[in-house]
CSV table of C-alpha atoms in Angstrom, one decimal:
chain,number,residue,atom,x,y,z
I,623,MET,CA,-61.7,-47.7,-61.6
I,624,SER,CA,-63.4,-44.8,-59.9
I,625,SER,CA,-61.8,-45.7,-56.6
I,626,GLU,CA,-58.4,-45.3,-58.3
I,627,LEU,CA,-59.3,-41.9,-59.6
I,628,ASP,CA,-60.5,-40.9,-56.1
I,629,LEU,CA,-57.2,-41.9,-54.5
I,630,LYS,CA,-55.3,-40.0,-57.2
I,631,ALA,CA,-57.4,-36.9,-56.6
I,632,LEU,CA,-57.0,-37.2,-52.8
I,633,TRP,CA,-53.2,-37.6,-53.3
I,634,ASN,CA,-53.0,-34.6,-55.5
I,635,LYS,CA,-55.0,-32.5,-53.0
I,636,GLN,CA,-52.5,-33.0,-50.3
I,637,PRO,CA,-50.5,-29.9,-49.4
I,638,VAL,CA,-46.9,-29.8,-50.6
I,639,ASP,CA,-44.5,-29.4,-47.9
I,640,ALA,CA,-43.1,-25.9,-48.1
I,641,GLN,CA,-39.5,-25.9,-49.0
I,642,PRO,CA,-37.3,-24.4,-46.3
I,643,ASP,CA,-36.4,-20.8,-46.9
I,644,ILE,CA,-32.7,-20.7,-47.6
I,645,LYS,CA,-32.2,-17.2,-46.3
I,646,GLN,CA,-34.0,-18.0,-43.1
I,647,LEU,CA,-31.9,-21.1,-42.7
I,648,ILE,CA,-28.6,-19.3,-43.2
I,649,ILE,CA,-29.8,-16.7,-40.7
I,650,LYS,CA,-30.5,-19.3,-38.2
I,651,ALA,CA,-27.1,-21.0,-38.8
I,652,GLU,CA,-25.4,-17.7,-38.5
I,653,ARG,CA,-27.1,-17.1,-35.2
I,654,LEU,CA,-25.9,-20.5,-33.9
I,655,LYS,CA,-22.3,-19.6,-35.0
I,656,TYR,CA,-22.8,-16.2,-33.3
I,657,LEU,CA,-23.9,-17.8,-30.0
I,658,PHE,CA,-20.9,-20.1,-30.2
I,659,ARG,CA,-18.6,-17.2,-30.8
I,660,THR,CA,-20.0,-15.3,-27.9
I,661,LYS,CA,-19.6,-18.5,-25.6
I,662,LEU,CA,-16.0,-18.8,-26.9
I,663,ILE,CA,-15.2,-15.2,-26.0
I,664,PHE,CA,-16.9,-15.4,-22.6
I,665,LEU,CA,-15.1,-18.7,-21.9
I,666,ASN,CA,-11.8,-17.1,-22.7
I,667,VAL,CA,-12.3,-14.1,-20.4
I,668,VAL,CA,-13.6,-16.3,-17.6
I,669,LEU,CA,-10.8,-18.9,-17.8
I,670,LEU,CA,-8.0,-16.3,-18.1
I,671,LEU,CA,-9.4,-14.5,-15.0
I,672,THR,CA,-9.7,-17.9,-13.2
I,673,ILE,CA,-6.0,-18.6,-14.1
I,674,ALA,CA,-5.0,-15.2,-12.8
I,675,ILE,CA,-6.9,-15.7,-9.5
I,676,THR,CA,-5.6,-19.1,-9.0
I,677,ILE,CA,-2.0,-18.0,-9.5
I,678,TYR,CA,-2.6,-15.0,-7.2
I,679,ALA,CA,-4.2,-17.2,-4.5
I,680,ASN,CA,-1.4,-19.7,-4.7
I,681,SER,CA,1.3,-17.1,-4.4
I,682,THR,CA,-0.3,-15.1,-1.6
I,683,ILE,CA,-1.6,-18.2,0.6
I,684,THR,CA,1.3,-19.7,2.4
I,685,ASN,CA,1.2,-23.2,0.9
I,686,GLU,CA,3.8,-25.0,2.9
I,687,TRP,CA,2.7,-28.3,1.4
I,688,LEU,CA,3.9,-29.4,-1.9
I,689,ILE,CA,0.5,-31.2,-2.4
I,690,SER,CA,-1.4,-28.0,-2.5
I,691,LYS,CA,1.1,-26.5,-5.1
I,692,ILE,CA,0.6,-29.6,-7.2
I,693,GLY,CA,-3.2,-29.0,-6.9
I,694,ALA,CA,-3.0,-25.5,-8.1
I,695,VAL,CA,-0.8,-26.6,-11.0
I,696,LEU,CA,-3.4,-29.3,-12.0
I,697,MET,CA,-6.3,-26.7,-11.8
I,698,ILE,CA,-4.2,-24.3,-14.0
I,699,LEU,CA,-3.5,-27.3,-16.4
I,700,ALA,CA,-7.2,-28.0,-16.6
I,701,TYR,CA,-8.0,-24.3,-17.5
I,702,ILE,CA,-5.2,-24.0,-20.0
I,703,SER,CA,-6.0,-27.4,-21.7
I,704,TYR,CA,-9.6,-26.4,-22.0
I,705,LEU,CA,-8.8,-23.0,-23.4
I,706,ILE,CA,-6.4,-24.5,-26.0
I,707,ALA,CA,-8.9,-27.1,-27.1
I,708,TYR,CA,-11.8,-24.6,-27.5
I,709,ASN,CA,-9.7,-21.9,-29.1
I,710,GLN,CA,-9.1,-24.3,-32.0
I,711,MET,CA,-12.6,-23.4,-33.1
I,712,ILE,CA,-11.6,-19.8,-33.8
I,713,PRO,CA,-10.8,-20.2,-37.4
I,714,LEU,CA,-14.0,-22.0,-38.1
I,715,LEU,CA,-16.2,-19.4,-36.2
I,716,PHE,CA,-14.6,-16.2,-37.1
I,717,LYS,CA,-13.4,-16.9,-40.7
I,718,VAL,CA,-16.0,-15.3,-43.0
I,719,LYS,CA,-16.1,-16.2,-46.7
I,720,PRO,CA,-18.6,-14.0,-48.6
I,721,GLU,CA,-18.9,-16.3,-51.6
I,722,ILE,CA,-19.2,-19.7,-50.1
I,723,SER,CA,-21.4,-22.5,-51.7
I,724,ASN,CA,-24.1,-24.1,-49.8
I,725,GLN,CA,-22.1,-27.3,-49.8
I,726,GLU,CA,-19.1,-25.6,-48.3
I,727,TYR,CA,-21.2,-23.9,-45.7
I,728,LEU,CA,-22.8,-27.2,-44.8
I,729,ASN,CA,-19.4,-28.8,-44.4
I,730,GLN,CA,-18.3,-26.0,-42.2
I,731,LEU,CA,-21.3,-26.4,-40.0
I,732,ILE,CA,-20.7,-30.2,-39.7
I,733,THR,CA,-17.1,-29.6,-38.9
I,734,ILE,CA,-18.2,-27.1,-36.1
I,735,ASN,CA,-20.7,-29.6,-34.9
I,736,ARG,CA,-18.2,-32.5,-34.8
I,737,LYS,CA,-15.5,-30.5,-33.0
I,738,SER,CA,-18.0,-29.0,-30.4
I,739,ALA,CA,-19.2,-32.5,-29.8
I,740,PHE,CA,-15.6,-33.7,-29.1
I,741,LEU,CA,-15.1,-30.6,-26.8
I,742,ASP,CA,-18.4,-31.3,-25.0
I,743,THR,CA,-17.5,-34.9,-24.3
I,744,VAL,CA,-13.8,-35.6,-24.2
I,745,MET,CA,-12.3,-32.2,-23.3
I,746,THR,CA,-14.9,-31.4,-20.7
I,747,ASN,CA,-14.4,-34.8,-19.0
I,748,ILE,CA,-10.7,-34.1,-19.0
I,749,TYR,CA,-11.3,-30.7,-17.6
I,750,PHE,CA,-13.5,-31.9,-14.8
I,751,VAL,CA,-11.1,-34.7,-13.8
I,752,LEU,CA,-8.0,-32.4,-13.7
I,753,LEU,CA,-10.1,-29.7,-11.9
I,754,SER,CA,-11.4,-32.1,-9.3
I,755,ALA,CA,-8.0,-33.7,-8.7
I,756,GLY,CA,-6.4,-30.3,-8.5
I,757,LEU,CA,-9.0,-28.9,-6.2
I,758,PHE,CA,-8.9,-31.9,-4.0
I,759,LEU,CA,-5.1,-31.6,-3.6
I,760,PHE,CA,-5.2,-27.8,-3.2
I,761,LEU,CA,-7.7,-28.1,-0.3
I,762,VAL,CA,-5.8,-30.7,1.6
I,763,GLN,CA,-3.8,-28.1,3.6
I,764,PRO,CA,-6.7,-25.9,4.6
I,765,PHE,CA,-8.6,-29.1,5.5
I,766,THR,CA,-6.0,-29.7,8.2
I,767,HIS,CA,-6.7,-26.4,9.8
I,768,MET,CA,-10.5,-27.0,10.0
I,769,THR,CA,-12.5,-29.3,12.4
I,770,ARG,CA,-13.0,-32.7,11.0
I,771,ILE,CA,-16.8,-32.1,10.6
I,772,SER,CA,-16.5,-28.6,9.0
I,773,GLY,CA,-13.8,-30.0,6.7
I,774,ILE,CA,-15.8,-33.0,5.6
I,775,ALA,CA,-18.8,-30.7,5.1
I,776,PHE,CA,-16.7,-28.3,2.9
I,777,TYR,CA,-15.4,-31.1,0.8
I,778,ALA,CA,-18.8,-32.7,0.4
I,779,ILE,CA,-20.4,-29.3,-0.6
I,780,THR,CA,-17.6,-28.5,-3.0
I,781,PHE,CA,-17.7,-31.9,-4.8
I,782,LEU,CA,-21.5,-32.0,-4.8
I,783,CYS,CA,-21.6,-28.8,-6.7
I,784,MET,CA,-19.0,-30.1,-9.2
I,785,ALA,CA,-20.9,-33.4,-9.6
I,786,PHE,CA,-24.1,-31.4,-10.2
I,787,ALA,CA,-22.3,-29.4,-13.0
I,788,TRP,CA,-20.7,-32.4,-14.5
I,789,LEU,CA,-23.5,-35.0,-14.3
I,790,TYR,CA,-26.6,-32.7,-14.7
I,791,LEU,CA,-25.9,-29.3,-16.2
I,792,LYS,CA,-23.3,-30.5,-18.8
I,793,PRO,CA,-25.6,-33.1,-20.4
I,794,ILE,CA,-28.5,-30.6,-20.7
I,795,SER,CA,-26.3,-28.1,-22.3
I,796,ILE,CA,-24.8,-30.6,-24.7
I,797,LYS,CA,-28.4,-31.9,-25.8
I,798,ARG,CA,-29.7,-28.4,-26.3
I,799,ARG,CA,-26.8,-27.4,-28.5
I,800,GLN,CA,-26.7,-30.6,-30.4
I,801,LYS,CA,-30.4,-30.4,-31.1
I,802,HIS,CA,-30.1,-26.9,-32.6
I,803,PHE,CA,-27.1,-27.7,-34.8
I,804,ASN,CA,-28.5,-31.0,-35.9
I,805,ASP,CA,-31.8,-29.2,-36.9
I,806,VAL,CA,-30.0,-26.7,-39.0
I,807,ILE,CA,-27.7,-29.3,-40.6
I,808,ALA,CA,-30.6,-31.5,-41.6
I,809,LYS,CA,-32.4,-28.6,-43.2
I,810,LEU,CA,-29.3,-27.5,-45.1
I,811,GLU,CA,-28.7,-31.1,-46.3
I,812,ALA,CA,-32.3,-31.1,-47.5
I,813,VAL,CA,-31.8,-27.8,-49.4
I,814,ASN,CA,-28.6,-29.2,-50.9
I,815,ARG,CA,-30.3,-32.4,-52.1
I,816,GLN,CA,-33.0,-30.2,-53.7
I,817,LEU,CA,-30.5,-28.1,-55.4
I,818,SER,CA,-28.5,-31.0,-56.7
I,819,GLU,CA,-31.5,-32.7,-58.0
I,820,LYS,CA,-32.4,-29.6,-60.1
């Protein structure tokens, strides 16, 4: 009998987990949205400049070969498709509702997380495939004016850099973003459960 009382006393002495501070959680979620918005603006500026540079380079370089022009079109198509896909996040990231419930806010974060996961996987893969094919075709004509060794070295370095970005940097970036979003969403779900139980 005394052992039961001791167990109960020990159980009651355990520290109760501190409930997550809702204000701090919202601040953290807003910070994630701010970082995503900043990334989106930066991405728009960089890709629009890249499109302009690609068009300028294609019009000033004498591309006698149709294959180089097709390569330039594929690269521009890669940039535009990526921009269109990413810019569909604008309503979610820039729309501010001052009187939004916790459940609506959580649903909004889950939607952002789901869409960004799609962008990180499917759209990024499409982007890299189109960009790689376009770059390969675009560089065929300059390759013919190089020595065979320097041309092969140029292609190898170009595609090693792209492979490094696609196979190493992209997964690290996705895991980091996913971890932050999943952490905030899990805490918001816990707060919502606590509020609904009350």
